[in-house]
JSON list of C-alpha atoms in Angstrom, two decimals:
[
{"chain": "A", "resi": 16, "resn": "UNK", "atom": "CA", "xyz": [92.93, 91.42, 69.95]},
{"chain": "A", "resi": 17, "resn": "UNK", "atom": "CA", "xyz": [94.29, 94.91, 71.25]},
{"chain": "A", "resi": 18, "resn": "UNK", "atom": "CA", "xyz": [97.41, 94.62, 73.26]},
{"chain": "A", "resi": 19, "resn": "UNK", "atom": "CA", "xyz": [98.54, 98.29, 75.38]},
{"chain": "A", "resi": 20, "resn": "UNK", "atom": "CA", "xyz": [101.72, 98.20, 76.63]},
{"chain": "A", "resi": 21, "resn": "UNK", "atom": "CA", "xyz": [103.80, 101.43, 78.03]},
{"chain": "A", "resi": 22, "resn": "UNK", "atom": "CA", "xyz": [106.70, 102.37, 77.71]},
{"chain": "A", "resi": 23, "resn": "UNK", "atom": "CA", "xyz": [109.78, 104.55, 78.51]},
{"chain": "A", "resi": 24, "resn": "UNK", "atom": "CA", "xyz": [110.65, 106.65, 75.29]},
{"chain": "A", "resi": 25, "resn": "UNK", "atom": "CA", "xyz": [113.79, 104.98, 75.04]},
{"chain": "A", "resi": 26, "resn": "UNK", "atom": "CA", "xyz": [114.85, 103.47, 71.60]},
{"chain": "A", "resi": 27, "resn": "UNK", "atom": "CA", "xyz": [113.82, 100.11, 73.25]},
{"chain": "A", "resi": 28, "resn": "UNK", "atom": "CA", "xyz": [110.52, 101.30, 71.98]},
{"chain": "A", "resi": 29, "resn": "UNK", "atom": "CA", "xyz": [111.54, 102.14, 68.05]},
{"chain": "A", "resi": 30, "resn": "UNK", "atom": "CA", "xyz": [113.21, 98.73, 68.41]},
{"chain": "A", "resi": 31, "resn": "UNK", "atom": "CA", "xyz": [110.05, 97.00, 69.27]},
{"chain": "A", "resi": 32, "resn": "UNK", "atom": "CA", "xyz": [108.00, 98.89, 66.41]},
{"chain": "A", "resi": 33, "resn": "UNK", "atom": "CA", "xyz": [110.39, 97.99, 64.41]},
{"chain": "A", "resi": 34, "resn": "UNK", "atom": "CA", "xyz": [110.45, 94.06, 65.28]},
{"chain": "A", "resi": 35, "resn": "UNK", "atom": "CA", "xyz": [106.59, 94.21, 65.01]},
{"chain": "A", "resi": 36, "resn": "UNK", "atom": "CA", "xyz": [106.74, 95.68, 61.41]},
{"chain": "A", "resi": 37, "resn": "UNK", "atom": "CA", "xyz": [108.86, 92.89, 60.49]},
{"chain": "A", "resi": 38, "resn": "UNK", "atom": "CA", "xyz": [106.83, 89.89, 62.04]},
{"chain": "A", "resi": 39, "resn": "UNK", "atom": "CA", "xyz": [103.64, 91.49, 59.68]},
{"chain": "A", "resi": 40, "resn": "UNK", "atom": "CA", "xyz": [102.21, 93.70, 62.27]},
{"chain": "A", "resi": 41, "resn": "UNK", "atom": "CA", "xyz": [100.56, 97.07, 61.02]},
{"chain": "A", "resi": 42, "resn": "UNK", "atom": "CA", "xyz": [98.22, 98.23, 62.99]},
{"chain": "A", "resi": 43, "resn": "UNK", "atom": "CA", "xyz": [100.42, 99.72, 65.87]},
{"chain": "A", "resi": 44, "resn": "UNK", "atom": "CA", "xyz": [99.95, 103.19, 67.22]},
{"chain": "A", "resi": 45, "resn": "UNK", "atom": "CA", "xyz": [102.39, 104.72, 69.97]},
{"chain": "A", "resi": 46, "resn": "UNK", "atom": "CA", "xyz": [100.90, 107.57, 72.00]},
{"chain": "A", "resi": 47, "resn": "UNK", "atom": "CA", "xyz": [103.17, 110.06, 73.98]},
{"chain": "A", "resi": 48, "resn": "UNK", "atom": "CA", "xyz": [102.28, 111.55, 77.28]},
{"chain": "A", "resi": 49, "resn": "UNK", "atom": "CA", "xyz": [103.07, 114.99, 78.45]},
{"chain": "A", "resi": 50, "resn": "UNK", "atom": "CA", "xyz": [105.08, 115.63, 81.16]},
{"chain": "A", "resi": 51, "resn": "UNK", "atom": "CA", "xyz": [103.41, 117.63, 84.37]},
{"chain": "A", "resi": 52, "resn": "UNK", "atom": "CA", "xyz": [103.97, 121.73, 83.26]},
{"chain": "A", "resi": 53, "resn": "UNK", "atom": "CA", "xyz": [102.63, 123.01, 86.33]},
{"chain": "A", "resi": 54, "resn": "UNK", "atom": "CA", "xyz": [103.91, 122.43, 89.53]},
{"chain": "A", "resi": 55, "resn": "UNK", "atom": "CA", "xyz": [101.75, 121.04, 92.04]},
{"chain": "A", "resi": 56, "resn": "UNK", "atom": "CA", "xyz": [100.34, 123.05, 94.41]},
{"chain": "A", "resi": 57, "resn": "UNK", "atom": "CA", "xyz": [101.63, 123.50, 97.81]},
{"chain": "A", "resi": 58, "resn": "UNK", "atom": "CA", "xyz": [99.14, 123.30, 100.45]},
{"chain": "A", "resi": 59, "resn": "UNK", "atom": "CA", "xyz": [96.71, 120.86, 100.51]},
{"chain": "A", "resi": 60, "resn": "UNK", "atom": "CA", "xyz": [92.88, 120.36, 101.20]},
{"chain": "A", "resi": 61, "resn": "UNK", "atom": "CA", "xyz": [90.89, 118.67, 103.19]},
{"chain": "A", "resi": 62, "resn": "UNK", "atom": "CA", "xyz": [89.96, 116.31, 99.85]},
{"chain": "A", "resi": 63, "resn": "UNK", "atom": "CA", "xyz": [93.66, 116.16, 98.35]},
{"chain": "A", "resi": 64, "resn": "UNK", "atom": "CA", "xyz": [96.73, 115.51, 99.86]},
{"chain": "A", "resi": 65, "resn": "UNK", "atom": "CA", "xyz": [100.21, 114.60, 98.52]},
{"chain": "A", "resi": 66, "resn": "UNK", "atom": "CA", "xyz": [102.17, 113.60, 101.56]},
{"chain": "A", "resi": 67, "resn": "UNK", "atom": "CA", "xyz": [104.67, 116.72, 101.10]},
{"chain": "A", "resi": 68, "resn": "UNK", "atom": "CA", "xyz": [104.05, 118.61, 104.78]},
{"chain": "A", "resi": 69, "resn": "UNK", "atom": "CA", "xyz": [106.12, 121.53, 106.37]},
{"chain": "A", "resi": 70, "resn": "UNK", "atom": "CA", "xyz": [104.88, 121.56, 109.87]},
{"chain": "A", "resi": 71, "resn": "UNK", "atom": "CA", "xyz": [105.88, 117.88, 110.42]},
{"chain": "A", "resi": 72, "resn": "UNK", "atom": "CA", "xyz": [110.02, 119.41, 111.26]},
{"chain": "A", "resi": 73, "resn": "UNK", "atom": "CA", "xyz": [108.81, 122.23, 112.61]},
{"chain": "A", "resi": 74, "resn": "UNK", "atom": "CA", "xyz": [106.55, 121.18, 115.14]},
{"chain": "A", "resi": 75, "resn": "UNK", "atom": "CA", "xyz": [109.42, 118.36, 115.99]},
{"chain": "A", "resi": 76, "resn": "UNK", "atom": "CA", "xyz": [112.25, 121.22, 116.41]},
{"chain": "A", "resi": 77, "resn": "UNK", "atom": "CA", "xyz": [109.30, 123.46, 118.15]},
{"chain": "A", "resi": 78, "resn": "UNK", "atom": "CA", "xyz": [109.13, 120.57, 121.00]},
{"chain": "A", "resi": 79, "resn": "UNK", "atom": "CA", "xyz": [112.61, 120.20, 121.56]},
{"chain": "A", "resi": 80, "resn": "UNK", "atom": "CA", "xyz": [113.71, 123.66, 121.45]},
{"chain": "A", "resi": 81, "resn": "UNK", "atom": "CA", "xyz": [110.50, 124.63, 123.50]},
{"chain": "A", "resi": 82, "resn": "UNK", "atom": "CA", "xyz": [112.00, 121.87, 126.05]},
{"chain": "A", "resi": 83, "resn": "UNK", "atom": "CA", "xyz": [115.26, 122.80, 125.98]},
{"chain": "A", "resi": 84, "resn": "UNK", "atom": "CA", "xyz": [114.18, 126.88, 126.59]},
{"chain": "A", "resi": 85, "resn": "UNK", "atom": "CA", "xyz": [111.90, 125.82, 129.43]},
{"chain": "A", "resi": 86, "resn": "UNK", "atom": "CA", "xyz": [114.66, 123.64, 131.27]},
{"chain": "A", "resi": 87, "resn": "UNK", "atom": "CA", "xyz": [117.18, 126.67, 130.66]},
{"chain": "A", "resi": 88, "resn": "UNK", "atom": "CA", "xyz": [114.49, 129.35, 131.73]},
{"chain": "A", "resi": 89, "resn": "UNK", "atom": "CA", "xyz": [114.39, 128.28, 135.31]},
{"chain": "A", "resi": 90, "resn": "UNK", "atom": "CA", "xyz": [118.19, 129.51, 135.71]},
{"chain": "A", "resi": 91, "resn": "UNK", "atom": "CA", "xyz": [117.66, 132.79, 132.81]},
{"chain": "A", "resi": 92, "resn": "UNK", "atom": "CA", "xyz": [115.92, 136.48, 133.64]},
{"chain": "A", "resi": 93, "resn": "UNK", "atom": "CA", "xyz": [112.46, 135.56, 131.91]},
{"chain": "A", "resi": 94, "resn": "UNK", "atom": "CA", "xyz": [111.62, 132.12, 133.75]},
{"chain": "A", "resi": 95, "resn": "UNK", "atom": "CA", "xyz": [110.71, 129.28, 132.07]},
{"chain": "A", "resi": 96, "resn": "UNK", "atom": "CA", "xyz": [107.27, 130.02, 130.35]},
{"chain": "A", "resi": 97, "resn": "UNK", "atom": "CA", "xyz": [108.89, 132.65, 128.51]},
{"chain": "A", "resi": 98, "resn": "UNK", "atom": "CA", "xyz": [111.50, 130.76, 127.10]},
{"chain": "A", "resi": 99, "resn": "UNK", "atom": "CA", "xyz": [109.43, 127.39, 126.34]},
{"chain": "A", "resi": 100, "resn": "UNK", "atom": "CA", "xyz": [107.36, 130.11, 123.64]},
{"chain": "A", "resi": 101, "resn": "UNK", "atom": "CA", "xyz": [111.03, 131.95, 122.58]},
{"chain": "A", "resi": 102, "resn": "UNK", "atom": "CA", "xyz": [112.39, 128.53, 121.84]},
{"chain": "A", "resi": 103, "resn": "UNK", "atom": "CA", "xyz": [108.70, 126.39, 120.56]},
{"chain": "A", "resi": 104, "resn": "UNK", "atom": "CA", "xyz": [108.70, 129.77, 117.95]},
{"chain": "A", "resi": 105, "resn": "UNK", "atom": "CA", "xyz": [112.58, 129.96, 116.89]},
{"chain": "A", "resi": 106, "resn": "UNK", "atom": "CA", "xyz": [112.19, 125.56, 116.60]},
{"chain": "A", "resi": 107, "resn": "UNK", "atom": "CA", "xyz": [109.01, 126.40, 114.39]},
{"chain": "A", "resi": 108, "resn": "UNK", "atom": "CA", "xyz": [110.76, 128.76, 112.16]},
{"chain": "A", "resi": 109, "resn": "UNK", "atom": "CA", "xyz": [113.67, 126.61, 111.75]},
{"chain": "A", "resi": 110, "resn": "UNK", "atom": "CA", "xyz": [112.16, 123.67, 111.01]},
{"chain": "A", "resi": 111, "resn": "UNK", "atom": "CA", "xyz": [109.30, 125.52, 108.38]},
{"chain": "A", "resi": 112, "resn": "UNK", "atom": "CA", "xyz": [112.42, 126.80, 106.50]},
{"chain": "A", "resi": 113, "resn": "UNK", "atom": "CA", "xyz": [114.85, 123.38, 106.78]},
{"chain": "A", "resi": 114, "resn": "UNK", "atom": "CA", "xyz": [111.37, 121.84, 104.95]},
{"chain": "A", "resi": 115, "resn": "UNK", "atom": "CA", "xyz": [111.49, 124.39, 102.53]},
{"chain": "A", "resi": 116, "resn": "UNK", "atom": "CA", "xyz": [114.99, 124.49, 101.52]},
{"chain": "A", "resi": 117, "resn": "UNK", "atom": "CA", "xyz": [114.75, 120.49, 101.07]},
{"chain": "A", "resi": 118, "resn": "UNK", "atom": "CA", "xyz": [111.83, 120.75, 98.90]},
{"chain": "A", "resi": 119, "resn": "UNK", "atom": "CA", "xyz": [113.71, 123.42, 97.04]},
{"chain": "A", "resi": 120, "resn": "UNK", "atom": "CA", "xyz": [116.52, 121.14, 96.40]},
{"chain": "A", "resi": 121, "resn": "UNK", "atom": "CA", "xyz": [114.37, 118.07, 95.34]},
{"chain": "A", "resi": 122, "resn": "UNK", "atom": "CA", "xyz": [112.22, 120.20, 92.82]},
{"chain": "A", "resi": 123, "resn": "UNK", "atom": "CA", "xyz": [115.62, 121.37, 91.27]},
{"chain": "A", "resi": 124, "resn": "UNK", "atom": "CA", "xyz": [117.04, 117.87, 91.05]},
{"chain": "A", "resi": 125, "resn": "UNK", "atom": "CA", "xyz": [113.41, 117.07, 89.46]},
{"chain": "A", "resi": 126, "resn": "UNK", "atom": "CA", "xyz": [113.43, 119.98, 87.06]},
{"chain": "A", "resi": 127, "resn": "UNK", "atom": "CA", "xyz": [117.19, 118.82, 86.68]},
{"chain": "A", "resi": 128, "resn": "UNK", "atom": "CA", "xyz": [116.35, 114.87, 85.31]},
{"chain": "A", "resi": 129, "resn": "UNK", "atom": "CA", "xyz": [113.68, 117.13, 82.74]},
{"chain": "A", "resi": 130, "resn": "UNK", "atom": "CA", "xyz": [116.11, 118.96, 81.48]},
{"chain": "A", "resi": 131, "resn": "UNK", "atom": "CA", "xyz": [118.54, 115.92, 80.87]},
{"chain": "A", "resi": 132, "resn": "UNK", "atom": "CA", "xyz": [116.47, 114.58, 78.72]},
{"chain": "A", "resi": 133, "resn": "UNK", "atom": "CA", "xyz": [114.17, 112.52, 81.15]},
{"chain": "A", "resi": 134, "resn": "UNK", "atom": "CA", "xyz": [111.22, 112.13, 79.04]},
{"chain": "A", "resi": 135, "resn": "UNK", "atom": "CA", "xyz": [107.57, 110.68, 79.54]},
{"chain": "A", "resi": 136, "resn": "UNK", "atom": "CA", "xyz": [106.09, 107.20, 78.50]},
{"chain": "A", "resi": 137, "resn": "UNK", "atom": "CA", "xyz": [104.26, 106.09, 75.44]},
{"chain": "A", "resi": 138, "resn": "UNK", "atom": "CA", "xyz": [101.34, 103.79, 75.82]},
{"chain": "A", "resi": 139, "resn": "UNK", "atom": "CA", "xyz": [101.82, 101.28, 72.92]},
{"chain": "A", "resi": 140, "resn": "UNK", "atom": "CA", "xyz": [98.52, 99.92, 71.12]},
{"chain": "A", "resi": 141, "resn": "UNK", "atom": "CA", "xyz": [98.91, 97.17, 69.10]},
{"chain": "A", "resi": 142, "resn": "UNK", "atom": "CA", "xyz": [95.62, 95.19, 67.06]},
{"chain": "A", "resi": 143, "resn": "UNK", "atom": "CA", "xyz": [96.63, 92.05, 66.16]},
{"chain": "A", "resi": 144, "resn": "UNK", "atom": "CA", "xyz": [95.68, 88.27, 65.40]},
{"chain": "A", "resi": 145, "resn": "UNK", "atom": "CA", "xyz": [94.70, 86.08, 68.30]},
{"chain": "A", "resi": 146, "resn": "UNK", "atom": "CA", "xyz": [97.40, 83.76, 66.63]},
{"chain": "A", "resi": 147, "resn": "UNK", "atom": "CA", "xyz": [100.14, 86.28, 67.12]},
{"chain": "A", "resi": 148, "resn": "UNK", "atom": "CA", "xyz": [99.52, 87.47, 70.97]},
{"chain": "A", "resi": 149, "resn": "UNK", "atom": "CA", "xyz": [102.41, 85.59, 72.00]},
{"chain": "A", "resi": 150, "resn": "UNK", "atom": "CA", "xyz": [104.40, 86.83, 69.58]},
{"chain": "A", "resi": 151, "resn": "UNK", "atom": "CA", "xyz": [103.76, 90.09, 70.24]},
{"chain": "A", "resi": 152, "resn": "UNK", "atom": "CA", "xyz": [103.57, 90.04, 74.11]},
{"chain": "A", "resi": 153, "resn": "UNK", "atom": "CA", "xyz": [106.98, 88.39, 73.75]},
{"chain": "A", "resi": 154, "resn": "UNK", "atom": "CA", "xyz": [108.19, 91.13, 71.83]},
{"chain": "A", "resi": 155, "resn": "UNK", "atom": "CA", "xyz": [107.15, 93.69, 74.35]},
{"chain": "A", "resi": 156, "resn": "UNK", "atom": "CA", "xyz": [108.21, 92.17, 77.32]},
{"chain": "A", "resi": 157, "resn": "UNK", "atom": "CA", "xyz": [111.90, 92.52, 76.12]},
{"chain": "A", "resi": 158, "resn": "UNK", "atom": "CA", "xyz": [111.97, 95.41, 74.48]},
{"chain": "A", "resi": 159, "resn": "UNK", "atom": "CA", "xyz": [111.69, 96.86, 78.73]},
{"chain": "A", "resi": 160, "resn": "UNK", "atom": "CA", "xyz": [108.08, 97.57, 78.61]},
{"chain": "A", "resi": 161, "resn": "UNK", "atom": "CA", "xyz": [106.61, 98.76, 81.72]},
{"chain": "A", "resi": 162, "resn": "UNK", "atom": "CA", "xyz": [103.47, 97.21, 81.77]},
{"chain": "A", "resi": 163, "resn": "UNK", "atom": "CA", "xyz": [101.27, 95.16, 79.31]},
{"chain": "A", "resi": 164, "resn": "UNK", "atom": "CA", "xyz": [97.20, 94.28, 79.20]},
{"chain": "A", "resi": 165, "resn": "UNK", "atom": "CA", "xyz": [95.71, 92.00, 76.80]},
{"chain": "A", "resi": 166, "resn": "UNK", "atom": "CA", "xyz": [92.00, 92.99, 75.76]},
{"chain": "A", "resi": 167, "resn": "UNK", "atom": "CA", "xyz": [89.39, 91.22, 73.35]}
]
């Protein structure tokens, strides 16, 4: 039987090798992934899409300013076309750049938790008896893992 099980790389993990070793165990094999290097990209296709947008406040702050210039325009030199497009444009702006100075500070607080010391999982394979499944399973589950499958 193959049990996979992930885990944080925490010493939880060296713990849990450990325990395995001891209960006769041998066949185990602990597999680190990579962090992401590359950032993801910004703008997305028609096919991919991460749910990270910087119209969405800008087009928001567009309408209201836009409303707000309009309403104001009636009484100003320009009239009130001219000053729904001055504010819809200076809303736009503002709103494209609040976005973009959010995402700056949640990338650096990402890039931040990296830097700590925030490291990937390990995917834990372990081959063992059908007589010792329970054992093992047991073992993972509190040792923190993060997931576990059983496979024949």
């Amino acid at each position: 039987m193959q049990i996979l099980a992930t885990f944080e790389y925490t010493t939880f993990l060296e713990i849990a090798i450990t325990e395995l070793e001891q209960k006769g165990i041998t066949e185990i094999y602990a597999v680190p992934l990579d962090l992401r290097k590359k950032e993801p990209r910004l703008m997305d296709s028609i096919h991919r899409a991460d749910g990270l947008s910087f119209m969405d406040k800008g087009m928001i702050l567009a309408f209201v300013f836009s409303t707000i210039g309009a309403s104001k325009g009636f009484v100003w030199e320009w009239g009130p076309v001219i000053w729904g497009l001055i504010g819809g444009a200076f809303g736009f702006v503002i709103g494209v750049i609040l976005s973009w100075i959010i995402y700056l500070i949640k990338r650096e607080k990402n890039q931040a938790q990296i830097r700590k010391g925030n490291r990937g999982e390990v995917i834990l394979i372990v081959q063992c008896e059908d007589s010792k499944v329970s054992v093992v399973e047991d073992i993972l589950w509190d040792h923190k893992a993060l997931g576990l499958a059983i496979t024949k």
